[in-house]
mmCIF file of C-alpha atoms in Angstrom:
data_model
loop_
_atom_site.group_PDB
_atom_site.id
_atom_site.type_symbol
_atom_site.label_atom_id
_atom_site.label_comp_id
_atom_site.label_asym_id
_atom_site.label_seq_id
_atom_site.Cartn_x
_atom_site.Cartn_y
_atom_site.Cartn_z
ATOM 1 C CA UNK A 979 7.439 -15.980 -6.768
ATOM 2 C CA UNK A 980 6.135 -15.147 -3.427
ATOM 3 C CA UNK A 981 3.832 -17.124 -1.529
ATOM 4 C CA UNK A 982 1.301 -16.469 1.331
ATOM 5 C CA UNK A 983 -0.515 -18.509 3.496
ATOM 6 C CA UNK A 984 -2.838 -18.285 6.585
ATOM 7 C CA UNK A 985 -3.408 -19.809 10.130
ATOM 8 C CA UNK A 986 -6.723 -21.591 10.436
ATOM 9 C CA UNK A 987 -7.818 -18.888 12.718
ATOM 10 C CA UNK A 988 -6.883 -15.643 11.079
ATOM 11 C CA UNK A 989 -4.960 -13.760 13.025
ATOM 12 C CA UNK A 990 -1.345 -14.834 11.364
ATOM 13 C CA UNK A 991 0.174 -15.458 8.326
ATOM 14 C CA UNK A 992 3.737 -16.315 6.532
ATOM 15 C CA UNK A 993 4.981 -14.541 3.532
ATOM 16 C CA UNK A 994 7.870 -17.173 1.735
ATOM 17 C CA UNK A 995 9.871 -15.830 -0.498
ATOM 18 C CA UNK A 996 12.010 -18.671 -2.658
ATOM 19 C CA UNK A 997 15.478 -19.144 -3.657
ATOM 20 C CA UNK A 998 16.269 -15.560 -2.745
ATOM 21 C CA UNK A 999 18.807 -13.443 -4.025
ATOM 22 C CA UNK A 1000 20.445 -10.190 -3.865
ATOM 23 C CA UNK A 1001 17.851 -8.379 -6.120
ATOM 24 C CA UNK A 1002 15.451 -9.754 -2.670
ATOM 25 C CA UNK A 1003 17.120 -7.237 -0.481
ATOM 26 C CA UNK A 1004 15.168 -4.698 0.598
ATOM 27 C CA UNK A 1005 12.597 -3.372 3.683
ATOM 28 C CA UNK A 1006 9.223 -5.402 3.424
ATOM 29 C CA UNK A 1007 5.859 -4.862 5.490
ATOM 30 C CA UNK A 1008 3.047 -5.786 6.196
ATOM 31 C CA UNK A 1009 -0.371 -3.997 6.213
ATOM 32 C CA UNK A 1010 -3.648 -4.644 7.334
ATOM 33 C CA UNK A 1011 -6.622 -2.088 5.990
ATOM 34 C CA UNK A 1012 -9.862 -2.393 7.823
ATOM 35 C CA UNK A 1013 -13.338 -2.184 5.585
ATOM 36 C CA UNK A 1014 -16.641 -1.912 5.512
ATOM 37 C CA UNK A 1015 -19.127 -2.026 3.531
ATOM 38 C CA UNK A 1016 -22.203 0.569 2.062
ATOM 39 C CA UNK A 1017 -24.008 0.901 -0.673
ATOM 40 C CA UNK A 1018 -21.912 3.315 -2.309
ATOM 41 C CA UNK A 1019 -19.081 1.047 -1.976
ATOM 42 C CA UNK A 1020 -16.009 -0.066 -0.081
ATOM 43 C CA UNK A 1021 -15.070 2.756 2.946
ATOM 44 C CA UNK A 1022 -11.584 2.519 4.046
ATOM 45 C CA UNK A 1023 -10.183 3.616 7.164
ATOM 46 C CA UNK A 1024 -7.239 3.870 8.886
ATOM 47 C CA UNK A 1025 -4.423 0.571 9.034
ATOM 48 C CA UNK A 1026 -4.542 -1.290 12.225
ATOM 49 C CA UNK A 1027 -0.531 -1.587 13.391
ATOM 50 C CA UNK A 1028 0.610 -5.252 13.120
ATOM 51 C CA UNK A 1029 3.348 -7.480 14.594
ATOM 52 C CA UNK A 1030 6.309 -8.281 12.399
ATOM 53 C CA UNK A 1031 8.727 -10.381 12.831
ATOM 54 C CA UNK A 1032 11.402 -10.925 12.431
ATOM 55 C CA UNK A 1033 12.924 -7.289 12.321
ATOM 56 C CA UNK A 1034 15.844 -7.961 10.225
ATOM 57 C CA UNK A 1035 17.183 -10.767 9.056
ATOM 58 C CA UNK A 1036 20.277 -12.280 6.964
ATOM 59 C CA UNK A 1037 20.181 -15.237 4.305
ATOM 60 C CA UNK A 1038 22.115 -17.025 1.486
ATOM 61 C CA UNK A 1039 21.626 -16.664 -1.886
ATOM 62 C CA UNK A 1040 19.259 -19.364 -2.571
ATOM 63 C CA UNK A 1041 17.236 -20.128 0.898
ATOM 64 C CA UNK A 1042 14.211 -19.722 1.138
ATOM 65 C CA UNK A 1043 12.689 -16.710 3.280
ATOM 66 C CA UNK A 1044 10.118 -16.426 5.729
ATOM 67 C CA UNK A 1045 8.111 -13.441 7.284
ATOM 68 C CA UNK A 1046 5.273 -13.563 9.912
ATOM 69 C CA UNK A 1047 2.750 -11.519 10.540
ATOM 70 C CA UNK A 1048 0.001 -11.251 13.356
ATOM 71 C CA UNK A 1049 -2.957 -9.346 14.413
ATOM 72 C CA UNK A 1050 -5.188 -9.112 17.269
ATOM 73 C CA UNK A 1051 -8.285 -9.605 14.981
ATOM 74 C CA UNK A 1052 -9.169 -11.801 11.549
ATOM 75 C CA UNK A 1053 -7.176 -10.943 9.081
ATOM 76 C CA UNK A 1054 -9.608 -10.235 5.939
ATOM 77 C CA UNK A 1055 -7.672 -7.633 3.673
ATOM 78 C CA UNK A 1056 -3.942 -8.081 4.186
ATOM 79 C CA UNK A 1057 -1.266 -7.093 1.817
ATOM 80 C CA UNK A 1058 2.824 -7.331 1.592
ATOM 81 C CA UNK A 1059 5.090 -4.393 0.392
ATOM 82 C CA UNK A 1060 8.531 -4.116 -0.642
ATOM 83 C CA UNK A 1061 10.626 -1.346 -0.952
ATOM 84 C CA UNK A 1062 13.740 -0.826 -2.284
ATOM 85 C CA UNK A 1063 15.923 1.848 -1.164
ATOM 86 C CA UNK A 1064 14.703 5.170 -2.766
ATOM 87 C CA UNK A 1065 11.867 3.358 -4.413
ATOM 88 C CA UNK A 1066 7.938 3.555 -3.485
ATOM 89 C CA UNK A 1067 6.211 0.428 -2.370
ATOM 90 C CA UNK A 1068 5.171 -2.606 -4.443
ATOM 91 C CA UNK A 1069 2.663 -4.603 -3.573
ATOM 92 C CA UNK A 1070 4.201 -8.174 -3.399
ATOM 93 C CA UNK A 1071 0.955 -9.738 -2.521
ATOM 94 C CA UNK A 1072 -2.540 -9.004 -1.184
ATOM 95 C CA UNK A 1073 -4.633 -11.568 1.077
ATOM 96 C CA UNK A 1074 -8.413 -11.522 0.390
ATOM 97 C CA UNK A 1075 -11.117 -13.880 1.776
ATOM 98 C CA UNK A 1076 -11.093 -15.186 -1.594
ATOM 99 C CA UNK A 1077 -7.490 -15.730 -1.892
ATOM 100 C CA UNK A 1078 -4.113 -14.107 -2.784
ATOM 101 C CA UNK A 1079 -3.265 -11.307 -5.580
ATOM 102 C CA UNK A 1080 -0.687 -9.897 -7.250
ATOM 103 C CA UNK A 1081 0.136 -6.136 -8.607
ATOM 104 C CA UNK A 1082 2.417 -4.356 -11.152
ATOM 105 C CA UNK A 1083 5.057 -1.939 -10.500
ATOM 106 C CA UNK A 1084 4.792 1.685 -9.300
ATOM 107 C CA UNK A 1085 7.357 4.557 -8.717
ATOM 108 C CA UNK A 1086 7.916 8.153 -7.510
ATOM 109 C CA UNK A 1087 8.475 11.022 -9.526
ATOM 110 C CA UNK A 1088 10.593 12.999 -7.040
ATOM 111 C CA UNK A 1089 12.782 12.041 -4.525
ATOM 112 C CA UNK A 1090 12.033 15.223 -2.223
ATOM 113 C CA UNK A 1091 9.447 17.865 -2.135
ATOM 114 C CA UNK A 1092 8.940 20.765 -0.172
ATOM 115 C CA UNK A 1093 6.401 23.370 0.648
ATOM 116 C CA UNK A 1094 5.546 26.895 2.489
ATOM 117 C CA UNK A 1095 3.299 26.249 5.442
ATOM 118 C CA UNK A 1096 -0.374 26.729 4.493
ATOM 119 C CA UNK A 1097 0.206 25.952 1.340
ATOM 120 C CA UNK A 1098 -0.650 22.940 -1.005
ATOM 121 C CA UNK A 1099 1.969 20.315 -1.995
ATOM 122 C CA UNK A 1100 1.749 18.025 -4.755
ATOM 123 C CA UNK A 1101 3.490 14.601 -5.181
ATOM 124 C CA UNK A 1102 3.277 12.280 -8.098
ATOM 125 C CA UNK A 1103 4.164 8.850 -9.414
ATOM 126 C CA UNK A 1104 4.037 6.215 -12.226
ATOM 127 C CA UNK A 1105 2.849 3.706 -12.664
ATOM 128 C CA UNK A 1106 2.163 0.500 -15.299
ATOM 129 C CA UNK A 1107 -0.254 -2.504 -15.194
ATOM 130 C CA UNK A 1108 -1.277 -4.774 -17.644
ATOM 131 C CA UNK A 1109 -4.951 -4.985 -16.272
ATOM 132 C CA UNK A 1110 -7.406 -4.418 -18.400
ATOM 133 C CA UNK A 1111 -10.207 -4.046 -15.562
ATOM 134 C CA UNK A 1112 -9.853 -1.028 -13.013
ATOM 135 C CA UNK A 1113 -6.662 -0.544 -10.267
ATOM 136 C CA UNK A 1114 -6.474 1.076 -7.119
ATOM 137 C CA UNK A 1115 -3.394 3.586 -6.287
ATOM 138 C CA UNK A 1116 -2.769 4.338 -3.057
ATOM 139 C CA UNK A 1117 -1.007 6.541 -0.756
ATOM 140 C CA UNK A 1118 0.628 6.012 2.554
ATOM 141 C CA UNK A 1119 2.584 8.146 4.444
ATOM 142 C CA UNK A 1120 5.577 6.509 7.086
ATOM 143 C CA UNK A 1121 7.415 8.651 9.719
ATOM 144 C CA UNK A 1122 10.437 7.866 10.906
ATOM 145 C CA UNK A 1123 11.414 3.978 12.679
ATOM 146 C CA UNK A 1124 7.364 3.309 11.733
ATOM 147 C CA UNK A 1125 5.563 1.304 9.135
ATOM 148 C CA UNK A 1126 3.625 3.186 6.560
ATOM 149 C CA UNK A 1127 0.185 4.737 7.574
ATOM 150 C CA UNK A 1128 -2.844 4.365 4.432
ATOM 151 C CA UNK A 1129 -3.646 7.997 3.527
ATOM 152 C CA UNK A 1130 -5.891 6.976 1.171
ATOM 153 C CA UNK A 1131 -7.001 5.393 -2.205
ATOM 154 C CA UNK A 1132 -8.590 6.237 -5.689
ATOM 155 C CA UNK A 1133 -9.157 3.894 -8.395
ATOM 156 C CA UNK A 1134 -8.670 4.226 -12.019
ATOM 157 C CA UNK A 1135 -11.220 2.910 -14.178
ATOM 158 C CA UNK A 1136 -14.101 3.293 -11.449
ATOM 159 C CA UNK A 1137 -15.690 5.870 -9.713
ATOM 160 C CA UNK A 1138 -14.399 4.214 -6.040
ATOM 161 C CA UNK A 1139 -12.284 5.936 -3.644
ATOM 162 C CA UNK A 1140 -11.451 5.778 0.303
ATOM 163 C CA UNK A 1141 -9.605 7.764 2.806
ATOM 164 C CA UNK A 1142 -8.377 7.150 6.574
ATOM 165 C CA UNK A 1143 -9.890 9.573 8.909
ATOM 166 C CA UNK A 1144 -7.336 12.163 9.501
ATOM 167 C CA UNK A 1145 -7.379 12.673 5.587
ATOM 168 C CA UNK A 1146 -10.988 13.739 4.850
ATOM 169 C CA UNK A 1147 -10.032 17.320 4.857
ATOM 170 C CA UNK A 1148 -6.775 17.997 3.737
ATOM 171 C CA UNK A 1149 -5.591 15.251 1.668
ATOM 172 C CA UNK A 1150 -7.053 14.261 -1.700
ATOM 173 C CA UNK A 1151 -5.902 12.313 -5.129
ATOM 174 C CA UNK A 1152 -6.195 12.327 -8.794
ATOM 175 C CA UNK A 1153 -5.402 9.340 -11.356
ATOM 176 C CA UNK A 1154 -4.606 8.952 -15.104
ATOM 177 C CA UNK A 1155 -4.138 6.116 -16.819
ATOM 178 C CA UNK A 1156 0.014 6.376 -15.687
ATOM 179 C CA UNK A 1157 -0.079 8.486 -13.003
ATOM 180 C CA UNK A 1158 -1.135 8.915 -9.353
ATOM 181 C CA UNK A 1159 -0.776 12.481 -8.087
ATOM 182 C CA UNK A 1160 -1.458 13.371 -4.092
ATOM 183 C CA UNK A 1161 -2.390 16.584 -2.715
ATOM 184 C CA UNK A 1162 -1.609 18.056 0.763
ATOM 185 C CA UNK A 1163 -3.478 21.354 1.443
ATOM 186 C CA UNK A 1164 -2.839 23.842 4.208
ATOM 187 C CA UNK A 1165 0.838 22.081 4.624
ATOM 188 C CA UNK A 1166 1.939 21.966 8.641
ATOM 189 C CA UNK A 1167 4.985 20.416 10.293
ATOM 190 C CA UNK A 1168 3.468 17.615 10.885
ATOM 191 C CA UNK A 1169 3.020 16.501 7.494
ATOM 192 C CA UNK A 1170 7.030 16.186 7.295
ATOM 193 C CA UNK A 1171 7.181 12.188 6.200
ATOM 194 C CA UNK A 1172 8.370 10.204 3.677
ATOM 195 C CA UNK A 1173 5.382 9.598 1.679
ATOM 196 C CA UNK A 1174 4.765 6.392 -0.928
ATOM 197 C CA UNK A 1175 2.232 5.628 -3.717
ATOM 198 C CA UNK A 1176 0.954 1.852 -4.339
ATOM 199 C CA UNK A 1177 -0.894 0.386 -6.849
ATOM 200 C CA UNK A 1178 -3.369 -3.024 -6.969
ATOM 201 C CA UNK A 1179 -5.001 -4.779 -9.601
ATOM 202 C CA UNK A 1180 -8.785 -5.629 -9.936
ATOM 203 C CA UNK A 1181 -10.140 -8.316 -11.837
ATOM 204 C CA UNK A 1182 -13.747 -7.333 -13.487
ATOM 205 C CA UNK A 1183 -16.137 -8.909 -10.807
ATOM 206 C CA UNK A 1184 -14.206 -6.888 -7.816
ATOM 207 C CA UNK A 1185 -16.030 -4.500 -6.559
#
């Protein structure tokens, strides 16, 4: 099971992943969301960019593995994805003030969609958790040779939701209890990207 842990300042922190093996392979990142705080809630905006390292890397079945991760500022919300190939991200593990947490699986629908431009696209995936208190799914966006970049999030089971700045207008979300669906309106260029859906687990006293 992965592990996390955190300098005494911060600003870094080291993602350990045991006894590896060749179900491990696969692209992993790192992701910082800024917050604040209002009385309606948690506002989300847009991921700061962090420093990786290392940038690839080759092991033997059965080392351990080890991923850093800094930031220019304190690091109060951080979280770890994997991705396999042709798979959406899972979050491995998510760094709170309070301490680390875990999340269930997630997946896309559709391996490709397109759209007219001007027109609204729809993407969609599964998902399963054995919570029985309210998740968040997510939606990021990555272009190519860059790390993913937060679109947005809803929850399921609460009324809370966020979105990064560009987003306001033109992107939006609806849950069920198994799916996450994303909607781009007024489609451009631009919005050419692979796009991925991610999911994390609440317990009842998170807000």
């Amino acid at each position: 099971m992965a592990s996390l842990s955190i300098a005494k300042d911060r600003k870094s922190s080291i993602l350990v992943l045991p006894q590896v093996t060749v179900r491990d392979t696969a692209v992993y990142y790192c992701v910082l969301r800024d917050t604040h705080w209002d009385r309606r809630g948690c506002i989300c905006v847009s991921a700061q960019q962090l420093n990786q390292s290392p940038q690839s890397m080759s092991t033997q079945e059965g080392e351990d593995v080890s991923m850093n991760c800094n930031a220019s500022s304190t690091l109060n919300l951080l979280q770890w994805y994997k991705q396999d190939a042709g798979e959406g991200l899972i979050l491995l593990i998510k760094l709170l003030k309070g301490g680390p947490r875990r999340a269930d699986w997630i997946r896309s629908q559709e391996t490709e969609v397109s759209g007219a431009e001007g027109k609204t696209v729809s993407l969609f995936c599964n998902y399963h958790t054995s919570s029985t208190s309210f998740v968040s799914l997510l939606w990021y966006r990555q272009y190519p040779n860059q790390a993913p970049e937060y679109i947005l999030y809803r929850h399921w089971g609460s009324s809370g939701k966020g979105y990064a700045s560009f987003a306001t207008e033109r992107f939006y979300s609806d849950n069920t209890a198994n799916t996450t669906n994303l909607y781009i309106k007024k489609v451009v260029p631009a919005d050419t990207a692979l796009y991925l859906c991610a999911l994390e687990r609440h317990k009842e006293n998170t807000a």
